[in-house]
XYZ file of C-alpha atoms in Angstrom:
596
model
C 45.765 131.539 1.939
C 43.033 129.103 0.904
C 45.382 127.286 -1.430
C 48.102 126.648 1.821
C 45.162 125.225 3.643
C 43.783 122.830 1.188
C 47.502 121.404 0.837
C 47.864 121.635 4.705
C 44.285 119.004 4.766
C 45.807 116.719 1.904
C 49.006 116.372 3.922
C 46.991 115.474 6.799
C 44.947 112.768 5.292
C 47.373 111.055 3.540
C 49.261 110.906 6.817
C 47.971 107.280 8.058
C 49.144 105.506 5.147
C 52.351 106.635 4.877
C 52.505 105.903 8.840
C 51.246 102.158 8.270
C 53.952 99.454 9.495
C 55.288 96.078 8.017
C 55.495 92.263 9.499
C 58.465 89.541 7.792
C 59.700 86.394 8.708
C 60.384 83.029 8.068
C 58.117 80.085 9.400
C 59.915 76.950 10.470
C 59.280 73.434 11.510
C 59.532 72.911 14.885
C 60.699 69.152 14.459
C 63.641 69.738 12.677
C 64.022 73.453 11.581
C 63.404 73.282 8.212
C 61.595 76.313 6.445
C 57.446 75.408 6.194
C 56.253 76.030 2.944
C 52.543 76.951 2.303
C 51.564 77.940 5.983
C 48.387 80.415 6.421
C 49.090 83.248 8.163
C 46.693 85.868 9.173
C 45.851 89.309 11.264
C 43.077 88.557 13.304
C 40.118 90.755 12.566
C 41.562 92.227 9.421
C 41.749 91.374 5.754
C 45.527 91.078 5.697
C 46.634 87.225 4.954
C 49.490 85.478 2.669
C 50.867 82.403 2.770
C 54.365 81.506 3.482
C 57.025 80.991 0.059
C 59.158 77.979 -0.727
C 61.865 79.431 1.529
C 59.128 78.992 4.933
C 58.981 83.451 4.569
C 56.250 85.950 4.696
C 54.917 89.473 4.781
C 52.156 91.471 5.733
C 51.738 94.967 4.704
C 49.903 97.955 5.810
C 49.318 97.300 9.424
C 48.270 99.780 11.534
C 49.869 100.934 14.809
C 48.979 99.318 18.041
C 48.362 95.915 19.444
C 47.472 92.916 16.805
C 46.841 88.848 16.948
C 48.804 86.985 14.653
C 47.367 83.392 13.686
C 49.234 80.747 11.415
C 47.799 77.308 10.702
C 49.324 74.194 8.908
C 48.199 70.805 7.718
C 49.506 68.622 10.601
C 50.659 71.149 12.630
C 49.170 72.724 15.225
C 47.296 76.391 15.652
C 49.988 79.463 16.384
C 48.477 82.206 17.784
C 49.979 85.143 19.225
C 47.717 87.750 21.285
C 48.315 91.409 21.436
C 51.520 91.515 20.262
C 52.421 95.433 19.930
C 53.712 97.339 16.694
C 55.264 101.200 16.038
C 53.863 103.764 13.768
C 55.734 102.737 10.178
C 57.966 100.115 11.787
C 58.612 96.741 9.928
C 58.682 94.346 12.351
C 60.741 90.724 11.960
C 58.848 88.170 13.747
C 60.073 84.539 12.916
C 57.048 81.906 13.933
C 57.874 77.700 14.866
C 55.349 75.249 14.558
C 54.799 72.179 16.800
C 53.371 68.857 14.731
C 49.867 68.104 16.047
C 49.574 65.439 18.298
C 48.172 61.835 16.610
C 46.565 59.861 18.867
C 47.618 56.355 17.926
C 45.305 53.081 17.770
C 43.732 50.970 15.590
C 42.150 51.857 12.085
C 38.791 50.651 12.416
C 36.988 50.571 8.361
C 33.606 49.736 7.790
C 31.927 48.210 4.845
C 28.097 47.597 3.986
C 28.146 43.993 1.997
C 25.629 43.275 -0.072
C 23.362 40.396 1.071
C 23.157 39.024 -1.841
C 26.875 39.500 -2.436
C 29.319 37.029 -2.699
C 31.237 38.075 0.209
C 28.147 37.503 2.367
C 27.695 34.032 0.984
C 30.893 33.251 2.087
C 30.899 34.582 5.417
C 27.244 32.387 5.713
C 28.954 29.490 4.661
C 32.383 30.168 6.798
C 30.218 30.507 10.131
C 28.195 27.593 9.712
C 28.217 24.432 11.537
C 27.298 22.446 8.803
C 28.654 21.624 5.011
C 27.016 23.962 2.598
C 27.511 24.969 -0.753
C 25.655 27.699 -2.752
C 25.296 30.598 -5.171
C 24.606 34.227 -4.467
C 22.598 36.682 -6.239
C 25.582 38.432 -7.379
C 26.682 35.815 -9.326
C 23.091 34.629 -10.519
C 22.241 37.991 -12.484
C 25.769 37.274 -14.347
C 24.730 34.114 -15.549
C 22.278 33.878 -18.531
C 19.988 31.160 -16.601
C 16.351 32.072 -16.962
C 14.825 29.158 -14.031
C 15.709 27.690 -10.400
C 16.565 24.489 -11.788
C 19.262 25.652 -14.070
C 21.155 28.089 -11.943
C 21.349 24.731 -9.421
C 23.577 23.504 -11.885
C 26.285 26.230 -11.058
C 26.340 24.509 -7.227
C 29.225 22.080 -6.521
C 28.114 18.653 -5.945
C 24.002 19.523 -7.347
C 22.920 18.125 -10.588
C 19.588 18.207 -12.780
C 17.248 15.490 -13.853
C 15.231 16.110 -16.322
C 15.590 19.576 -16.016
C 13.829 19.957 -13.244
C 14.722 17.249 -10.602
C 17.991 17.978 -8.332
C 20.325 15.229 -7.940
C 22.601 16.215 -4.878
C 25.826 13.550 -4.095
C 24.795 11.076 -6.619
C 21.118 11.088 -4.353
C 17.835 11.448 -6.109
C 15.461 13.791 -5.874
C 13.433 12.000 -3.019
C 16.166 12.153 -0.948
C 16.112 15.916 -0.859
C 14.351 18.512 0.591
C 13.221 21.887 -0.234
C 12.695 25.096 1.554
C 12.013 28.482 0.429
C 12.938 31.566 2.789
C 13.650 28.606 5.119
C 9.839 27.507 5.099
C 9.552 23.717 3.382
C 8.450 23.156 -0.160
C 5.586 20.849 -0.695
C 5.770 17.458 -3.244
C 5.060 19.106 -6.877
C 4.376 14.976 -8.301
C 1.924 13.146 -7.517
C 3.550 10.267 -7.478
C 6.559 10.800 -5.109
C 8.406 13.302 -2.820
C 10.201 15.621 -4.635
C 9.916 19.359 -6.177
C 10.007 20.410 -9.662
C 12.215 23.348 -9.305
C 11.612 24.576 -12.910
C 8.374 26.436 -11.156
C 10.463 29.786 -10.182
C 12.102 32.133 -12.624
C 15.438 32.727 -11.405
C 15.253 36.973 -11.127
C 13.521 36.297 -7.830
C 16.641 35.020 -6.312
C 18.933 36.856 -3.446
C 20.882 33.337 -3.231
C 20.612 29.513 -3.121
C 21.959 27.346 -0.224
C 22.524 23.579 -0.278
C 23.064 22.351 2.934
C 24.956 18.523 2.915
C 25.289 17.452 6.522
C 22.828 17.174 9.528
C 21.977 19.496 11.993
C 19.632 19.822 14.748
C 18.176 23.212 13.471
C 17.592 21.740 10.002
C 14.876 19.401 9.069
C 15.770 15.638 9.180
C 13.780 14.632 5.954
C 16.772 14.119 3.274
C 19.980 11.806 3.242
C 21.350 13.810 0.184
C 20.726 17.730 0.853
C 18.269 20.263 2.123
C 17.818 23.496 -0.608
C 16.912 26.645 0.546
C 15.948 29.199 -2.131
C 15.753 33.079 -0.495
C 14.168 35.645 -2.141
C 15.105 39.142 -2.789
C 13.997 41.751 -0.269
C 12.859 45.256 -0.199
C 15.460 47.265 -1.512
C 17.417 50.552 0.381
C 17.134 52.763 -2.331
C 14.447 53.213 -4.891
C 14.837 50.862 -7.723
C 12.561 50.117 -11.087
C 13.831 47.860 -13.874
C 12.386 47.051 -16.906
C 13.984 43.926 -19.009
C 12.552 42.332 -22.127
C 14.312 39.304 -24.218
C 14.423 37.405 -26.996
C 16.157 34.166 -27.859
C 16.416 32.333 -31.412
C 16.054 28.115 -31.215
C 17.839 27.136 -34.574
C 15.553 23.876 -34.431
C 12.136 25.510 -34.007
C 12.272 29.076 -34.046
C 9.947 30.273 -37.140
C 9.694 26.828 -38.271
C 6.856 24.530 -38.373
C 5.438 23.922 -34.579
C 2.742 21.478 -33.752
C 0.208 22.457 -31.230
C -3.243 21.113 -29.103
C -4.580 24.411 -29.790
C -7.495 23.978 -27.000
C -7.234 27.209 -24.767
C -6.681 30.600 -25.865
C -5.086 31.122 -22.275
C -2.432 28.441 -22.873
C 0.132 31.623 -23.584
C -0.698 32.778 -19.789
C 0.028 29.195 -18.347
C -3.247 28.705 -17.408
C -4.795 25.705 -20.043
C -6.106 23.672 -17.717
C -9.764 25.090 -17.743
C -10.276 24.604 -21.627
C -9.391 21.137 -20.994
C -10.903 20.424 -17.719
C -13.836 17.325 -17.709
C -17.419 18.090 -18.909
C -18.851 19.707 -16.048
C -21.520 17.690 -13.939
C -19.977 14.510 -15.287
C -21.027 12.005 -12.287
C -18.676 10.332 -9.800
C -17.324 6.870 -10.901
C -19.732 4.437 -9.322
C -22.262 6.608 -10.694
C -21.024 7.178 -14.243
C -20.529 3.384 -14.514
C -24.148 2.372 -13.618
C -25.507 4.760 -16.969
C -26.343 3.374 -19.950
C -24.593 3.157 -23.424
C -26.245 5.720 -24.585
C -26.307 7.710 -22.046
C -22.183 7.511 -21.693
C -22.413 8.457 -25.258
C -24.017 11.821 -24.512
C -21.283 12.465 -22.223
C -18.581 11.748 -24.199
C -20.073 14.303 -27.071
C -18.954 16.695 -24.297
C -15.611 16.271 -24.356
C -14.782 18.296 -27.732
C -11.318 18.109 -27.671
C -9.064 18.640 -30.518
C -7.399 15.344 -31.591
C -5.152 16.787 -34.599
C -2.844 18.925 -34.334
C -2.593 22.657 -35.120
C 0.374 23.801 -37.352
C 1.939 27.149 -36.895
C 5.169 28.789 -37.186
C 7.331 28.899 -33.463
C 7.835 32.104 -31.904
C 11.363 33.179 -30.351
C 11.267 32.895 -27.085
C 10.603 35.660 -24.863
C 10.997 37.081 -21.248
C 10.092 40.673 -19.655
C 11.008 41.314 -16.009
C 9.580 44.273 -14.192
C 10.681 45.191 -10.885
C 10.143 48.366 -8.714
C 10.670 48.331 -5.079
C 11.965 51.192 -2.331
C 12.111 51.831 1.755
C 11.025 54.931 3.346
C 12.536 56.181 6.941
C 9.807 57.037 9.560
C 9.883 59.619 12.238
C 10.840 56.929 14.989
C 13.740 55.896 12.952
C 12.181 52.915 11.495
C 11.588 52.174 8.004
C 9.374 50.068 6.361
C 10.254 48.683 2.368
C 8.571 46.802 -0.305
C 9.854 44.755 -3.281
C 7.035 44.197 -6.384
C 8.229 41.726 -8.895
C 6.603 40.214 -12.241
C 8.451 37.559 -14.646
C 7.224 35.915 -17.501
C 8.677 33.592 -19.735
C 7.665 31.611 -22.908
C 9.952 28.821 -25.074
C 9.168 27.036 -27.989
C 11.268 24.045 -28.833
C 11.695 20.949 -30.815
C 13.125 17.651 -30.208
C 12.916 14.777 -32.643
C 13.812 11.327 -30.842
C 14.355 7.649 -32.430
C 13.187 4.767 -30.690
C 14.880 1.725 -31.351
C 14.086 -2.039 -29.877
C 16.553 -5.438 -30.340
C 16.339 -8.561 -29.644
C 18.596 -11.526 -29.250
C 17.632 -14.523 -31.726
C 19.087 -17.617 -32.610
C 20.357 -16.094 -36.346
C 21.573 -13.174 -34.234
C 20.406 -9.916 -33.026
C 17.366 -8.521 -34.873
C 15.560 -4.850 -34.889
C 12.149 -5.371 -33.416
C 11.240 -1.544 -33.649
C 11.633 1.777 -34.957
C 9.766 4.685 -33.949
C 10.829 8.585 -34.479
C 9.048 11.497 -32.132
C 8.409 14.824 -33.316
C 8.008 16.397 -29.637
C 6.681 19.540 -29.732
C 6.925 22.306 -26.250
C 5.735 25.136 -25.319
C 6.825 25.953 -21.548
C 5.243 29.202 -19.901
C 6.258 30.403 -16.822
C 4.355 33.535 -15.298
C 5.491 34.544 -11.996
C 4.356 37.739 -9.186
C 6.409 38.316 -6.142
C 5.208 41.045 -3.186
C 7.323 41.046 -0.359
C 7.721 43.887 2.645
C 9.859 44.747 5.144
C 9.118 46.488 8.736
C 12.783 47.070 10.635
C 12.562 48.352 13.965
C 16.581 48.863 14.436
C 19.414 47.264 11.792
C 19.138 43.996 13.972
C 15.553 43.753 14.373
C 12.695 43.182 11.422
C 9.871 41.564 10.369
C 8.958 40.480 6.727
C 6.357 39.198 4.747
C 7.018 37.583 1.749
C 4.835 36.080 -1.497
C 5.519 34.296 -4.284
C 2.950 33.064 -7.083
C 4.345 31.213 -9.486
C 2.568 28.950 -12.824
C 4.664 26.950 -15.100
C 2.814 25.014 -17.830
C 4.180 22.701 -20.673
C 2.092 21.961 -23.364
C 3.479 18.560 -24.757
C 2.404 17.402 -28.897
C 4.444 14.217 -29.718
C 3.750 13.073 -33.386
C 4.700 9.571 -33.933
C 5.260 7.762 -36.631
C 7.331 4.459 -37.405
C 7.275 0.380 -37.287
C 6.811 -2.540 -34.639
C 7.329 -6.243 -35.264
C 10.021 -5.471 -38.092
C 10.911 -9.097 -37.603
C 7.586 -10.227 -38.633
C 5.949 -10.690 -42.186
C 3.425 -8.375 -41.976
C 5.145 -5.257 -39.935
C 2.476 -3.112 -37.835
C 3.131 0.535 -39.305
C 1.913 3.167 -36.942
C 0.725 7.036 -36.936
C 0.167 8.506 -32.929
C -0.272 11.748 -31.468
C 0.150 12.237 -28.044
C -1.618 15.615 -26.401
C 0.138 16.196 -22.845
C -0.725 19.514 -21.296
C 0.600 19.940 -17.428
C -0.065 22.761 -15.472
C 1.772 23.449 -11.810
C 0.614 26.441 -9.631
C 2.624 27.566 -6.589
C 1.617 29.517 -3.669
C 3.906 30.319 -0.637
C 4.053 33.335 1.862
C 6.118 33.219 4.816
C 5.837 35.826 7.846
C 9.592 35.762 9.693
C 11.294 37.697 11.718
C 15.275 38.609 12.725
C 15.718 39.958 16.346
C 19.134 40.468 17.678
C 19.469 42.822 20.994
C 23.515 41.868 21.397
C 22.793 39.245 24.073
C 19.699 37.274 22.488
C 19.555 36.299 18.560
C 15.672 35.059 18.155
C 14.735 34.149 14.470
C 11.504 33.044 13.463
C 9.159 31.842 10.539
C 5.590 31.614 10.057
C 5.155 29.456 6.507
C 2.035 28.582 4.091
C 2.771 26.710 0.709
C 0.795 25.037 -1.917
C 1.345 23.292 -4.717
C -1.283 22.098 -7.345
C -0.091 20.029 -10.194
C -2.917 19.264 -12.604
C -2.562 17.137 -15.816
C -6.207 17.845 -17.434
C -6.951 16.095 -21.176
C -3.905 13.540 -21.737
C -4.694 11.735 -24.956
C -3.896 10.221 -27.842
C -4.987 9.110 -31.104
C -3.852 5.659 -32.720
C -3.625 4.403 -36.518
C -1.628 1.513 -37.414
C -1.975 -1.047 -40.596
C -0.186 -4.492 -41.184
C 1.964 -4.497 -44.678
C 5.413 -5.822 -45.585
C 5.848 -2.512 -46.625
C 4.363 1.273 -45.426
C 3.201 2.445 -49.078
C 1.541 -0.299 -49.398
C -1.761 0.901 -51.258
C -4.011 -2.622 -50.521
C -3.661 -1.463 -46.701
C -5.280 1.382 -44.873
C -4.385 2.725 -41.381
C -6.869 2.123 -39.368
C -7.791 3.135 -35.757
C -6.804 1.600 -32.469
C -10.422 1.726 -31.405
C -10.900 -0.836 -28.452
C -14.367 -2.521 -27.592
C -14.509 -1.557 -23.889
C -11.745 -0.034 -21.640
C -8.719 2.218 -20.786
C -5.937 0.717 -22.318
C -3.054 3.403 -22.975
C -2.047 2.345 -26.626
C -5.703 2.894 -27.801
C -6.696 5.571 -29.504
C -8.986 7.995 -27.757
C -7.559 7.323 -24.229
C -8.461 10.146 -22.045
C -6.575 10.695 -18.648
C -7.443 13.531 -16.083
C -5.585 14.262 -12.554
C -5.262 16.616 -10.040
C -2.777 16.636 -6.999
C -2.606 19.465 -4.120
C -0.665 19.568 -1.547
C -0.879 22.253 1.364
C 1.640 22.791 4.166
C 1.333 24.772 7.058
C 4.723 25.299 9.252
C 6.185 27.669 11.946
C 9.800 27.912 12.663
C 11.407 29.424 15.933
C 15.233 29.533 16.766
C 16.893 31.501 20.248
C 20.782 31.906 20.291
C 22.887 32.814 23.393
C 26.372 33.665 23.061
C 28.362 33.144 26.385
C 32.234 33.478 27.169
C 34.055 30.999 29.502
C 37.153 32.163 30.305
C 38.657 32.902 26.074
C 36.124 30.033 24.864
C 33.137 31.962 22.847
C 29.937 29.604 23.768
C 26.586 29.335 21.652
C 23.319 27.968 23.369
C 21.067 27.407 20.651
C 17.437 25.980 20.776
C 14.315 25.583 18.928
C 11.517 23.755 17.023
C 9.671 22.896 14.026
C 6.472 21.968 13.377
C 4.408 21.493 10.285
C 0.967 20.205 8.895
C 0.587 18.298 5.843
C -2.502 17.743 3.563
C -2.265 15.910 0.106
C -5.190 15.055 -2.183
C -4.816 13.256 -5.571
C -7.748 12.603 -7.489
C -7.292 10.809 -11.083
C -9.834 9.420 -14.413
C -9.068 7.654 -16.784
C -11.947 7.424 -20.230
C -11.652 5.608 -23.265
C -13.867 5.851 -26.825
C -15.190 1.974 -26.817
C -16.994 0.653 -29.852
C -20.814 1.409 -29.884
C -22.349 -2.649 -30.502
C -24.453 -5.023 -28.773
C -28.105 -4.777 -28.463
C -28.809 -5.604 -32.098
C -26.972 -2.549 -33.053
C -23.818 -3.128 -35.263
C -20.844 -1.007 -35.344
C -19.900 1.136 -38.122
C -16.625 -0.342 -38.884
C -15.956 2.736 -41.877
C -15.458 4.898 -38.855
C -11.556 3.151 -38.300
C -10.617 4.897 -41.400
C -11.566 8.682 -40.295
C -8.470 10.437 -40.307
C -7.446 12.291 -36.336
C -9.371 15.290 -37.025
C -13.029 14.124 -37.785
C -13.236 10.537 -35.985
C -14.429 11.816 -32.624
C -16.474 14.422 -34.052
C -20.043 14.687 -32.661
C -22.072 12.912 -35.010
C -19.603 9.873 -35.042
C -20.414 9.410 -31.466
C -23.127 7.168 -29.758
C -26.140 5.848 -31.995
C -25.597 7.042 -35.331
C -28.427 8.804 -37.473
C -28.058 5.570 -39.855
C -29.012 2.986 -37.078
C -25.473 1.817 -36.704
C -22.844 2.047 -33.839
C -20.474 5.134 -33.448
């Protein structure tokens, strides 16, 4: 009896599955009847789910009695969905589903794209809405190119050339007929002498692009016939960068060969020599100076302990290193704030060796007057520190603030050595060295700011630059000696000592100068854009306005024979060789009574 009702409770639990029902069929596009291969169907609330076969069919087992909701999806197609559709105890059920394409709304395709700013694309499209001629290089294309300076990546720009490797020639126009501007703030003079820029100050790793503008317009300044330059800067990046870059470069004429320095400062290898070399100080003004005696000019010139021969080493490859690191940061208010930190510094060694040659027309024909060869000796520093930030209130409003320090130095040996009057019976045989440091410092910050609400475009520029150029310690030594023939052993070089004076081919010649020039400038530009009828209108208006100060302030000193007064010059002195002539105790009234 127990047995019959254990087998009676098995029967009745195994009951439901046996009673379970079936659903089949074939899914079909409802475009053009076709079976609809890979369609999701599924049992709403349940686990049961398939997908329909190469042939549009499908099946679901093991579905329970009573009322279900079938859902099938397809890519493109829409939703099927069929609510409380009934089904027997162990029936299979056929139920063949049609789907309807979605609907595509149809209308343009709009794509966006973020271009660089210092792309090329956004060059062009610069260039392509301007109103005036421009031509110029982006950033993109600057970091491709192996230039290391300003001046030589102006090369690259069509109708720009370089002078002396510094100076930019634009349409055949030299470089006072230019004009320079740097996040569109102007560039003050970097000669003393003239109006132009020496654009060999800036490394070229600062640069987001280079613009040379070549026709007039009333938003541009009016100072230039041949082309206004406008150097921008990087800005703050979007996303955190940090670069580190170090090079080296081999100079097959100088590199580890014999290089001729001044050797005065032991901070000539940051660019900044001109202290080492600067005038004695409390040397008195010139109407002063000139009213002391002999003697006591003598005592002053025992200050100026210079080196007058030159210091041999080997040259050094040249090197750069680049460091960069710069991010923004998102505030609460959705405005972000970004900074840019930037450090370059570059050294070169070279060697040139030049051969001066003079003729002259003569009755018997055309006759060498001269021969000279240079032994030109550079070292060119440049050591450069860009900060520049970036406040943006919306994509189309910011502010920025942007620095640059920049100091290039060249430190200039020319050994001479060679003939003059080689028509002449004696010849004049000379030996010269020529000490030419130059240091240039630049300064410039600009404050600007882009506004653009969709109605009113309002750009703006607050601007400080300075330039100081200063050439401190120019001089040069003279020997010459009159033979028929240079090894001549009866004849001595002897120095170009003169009695009293500054003539340049004497030996001892001492020139100092110093020019600065400051400028001050704000910048303000408001754009309209109005439509009359299909023509698109711009009202544009503006102003500049700038302040200028230059001061140049220049010596010139000389060694002059020590005589006069009953005291006698000590004419051995004319044979000291560069390195001991000037020395101290050769200077003034000598311990022997005679004349230094």
């Amino acid at each position: 009896m127990k047995n019959i009702f254990l087998l009676l409770l098995a029967l009745i639990g195994l009951a439901p599955i046996y009673a379970q029902s079936t659903l089949q069929g074939i899914v079909k596009d409802g475009t053009n009847g076709e079976a609809l291969m890979g369609a999701k169907i599924t049992l709403v609330g349940t686990d049961k789910r398939c997908l329909s076969d190469e042939n549009g069919a499908y099946i679901l087992n093991g579905i329970t009695k009573g009322k279900n909701t079938l859902e099938v999806k397809a890519s493109s197609f829409n939703v099927y969905q069929l609510v409380d559709f009934p089904i027997g105890d162990a029936e299979t059920k056929t139920l063949d589903i049609t789907m309807e394409p979605a609907d595509v709304v149809k209308g343009p395709v709009v794509v966006t794209r973020k271009v660089k700013k210092d792309g090329n694309i956004e060059l062009l499209r610069v260039q392509f809405n301007n109103e005036v001629v421009s031509n110029g290089i982006s950033g993109e294309d600057i970091r491709k190119a192996p230039d290391s300076k300003v001046s030589d990546v102006l090369k690259r720009i069509s109708g720009a050339s370089i002078q002396d490797n510094k100076f930019v020639v634009i349409r055949g126009l030299s470089d006072r007929y230019n004009f320079a501007l740097l996040n569109g703030a102007p560039l003050p003079s970097s000669e003393s002498d003239r109006k132009a820029f020496s654009f060999d100050i800036f490394p070229s790793n600062i640069l987001n692009s280079i613009t040379v503008y070549k026709t007039a317009s009333p938003s541009m300044p009016g100072e230039f016939a041949g082309g206004v330059i406008n150097i921008n800067t990087n800005d703050a990046p979007e996303k955190p960068l940090t670069s580190v870059g170090f090079g080296l470069g081999f100079n097959t004429l100088a590199t580890l060969k014999n290089f001729a320095s001044s050797g005065d400062g032991s901070m000539d290898w940051f660019g900044l020599g001109a202290g080492a070399r600067a005038l004695p100080s409390g040397l008195p003004e010139s109407a002063e100076y000139s009213a002391q005696t002999v003697q006591e000019r003598a005592e002053w010139a025992k200050k100026t302990n210079y080196n007058w021969s030159v210091k041999n080493r080997k040259a050094l490859p040249y090197s750069s290193l680049q460091l960069t690191n710069g991010n923004t940061f998102t505030l609460k208010n959705k405005h972000s704030w970004g900074y840019l930190a930037a450090y370059s510094y570059q050294i070169n060694q070279s060697f040139a060796l030049n051969t001066r040659r003079e003729f002259e027309e003569s009755s018997t024909g055309v006759v060498q007057r001269m021969e000279l060869v240079d032994s030109v000796f550079t070292q060119n520093v440049l050591n450069t520190g860009m900060l520049n930030f970036k406040y943006s209130f919306s994509p189309k409003s910011n502010i920025q603030f942007k620095n640059l320090y920049s100091i290039n130095s060249e430190d200039r040996v020319n050994v001479r050595k060679g003939v003059r009057e080689m028509d002449n019976d004696p010849r004049q045989w000379e030996k010269a060295t020529n000490f030419w440091y130059t240091e240039n410092k630049a300064l410039s910050s600009q404050l600007l700011g882009n506004h653009d609400n969709d109605v009113w475009k309002i750009n703006w520029n607050l601007g400080y630059s300075n330039v100081n150029r200063v050439i401190p310690a120019l001089r040069r030594v003279v020997h010459r000696k009159y033979s028929s023939t240079e090894d001549d052993s009866t004849e001595q070089y002897v120095a170009v000592i003169q009695n009293n004076g500054t003539i340049p081919t004497a030996a001892g010649n001492m020139f100092w100068s110093d020019a600065q020039e400051a400028i001050y400038s704000a910048i303000y530009d408001f754009e309209r854009s109005y439509t009359l009828d299909s023509l698109k209108v711009n009202l544009k208006f503006g102003g500049m306005q700038q302040y200028r100060n230059r001061d140049f302030v220049a010596r010139n000193f000389g060694f002059s024979k020590y005589n006069g007064g009953g005291v006698n010059f000590n004419d051995s002195l004319l044979l000291y060789s560069p390195s001991s002539i000037f020395n101290n105790e050769n200077l003034g009234l000598m311990s022997n009574g005679m004349g230094g």
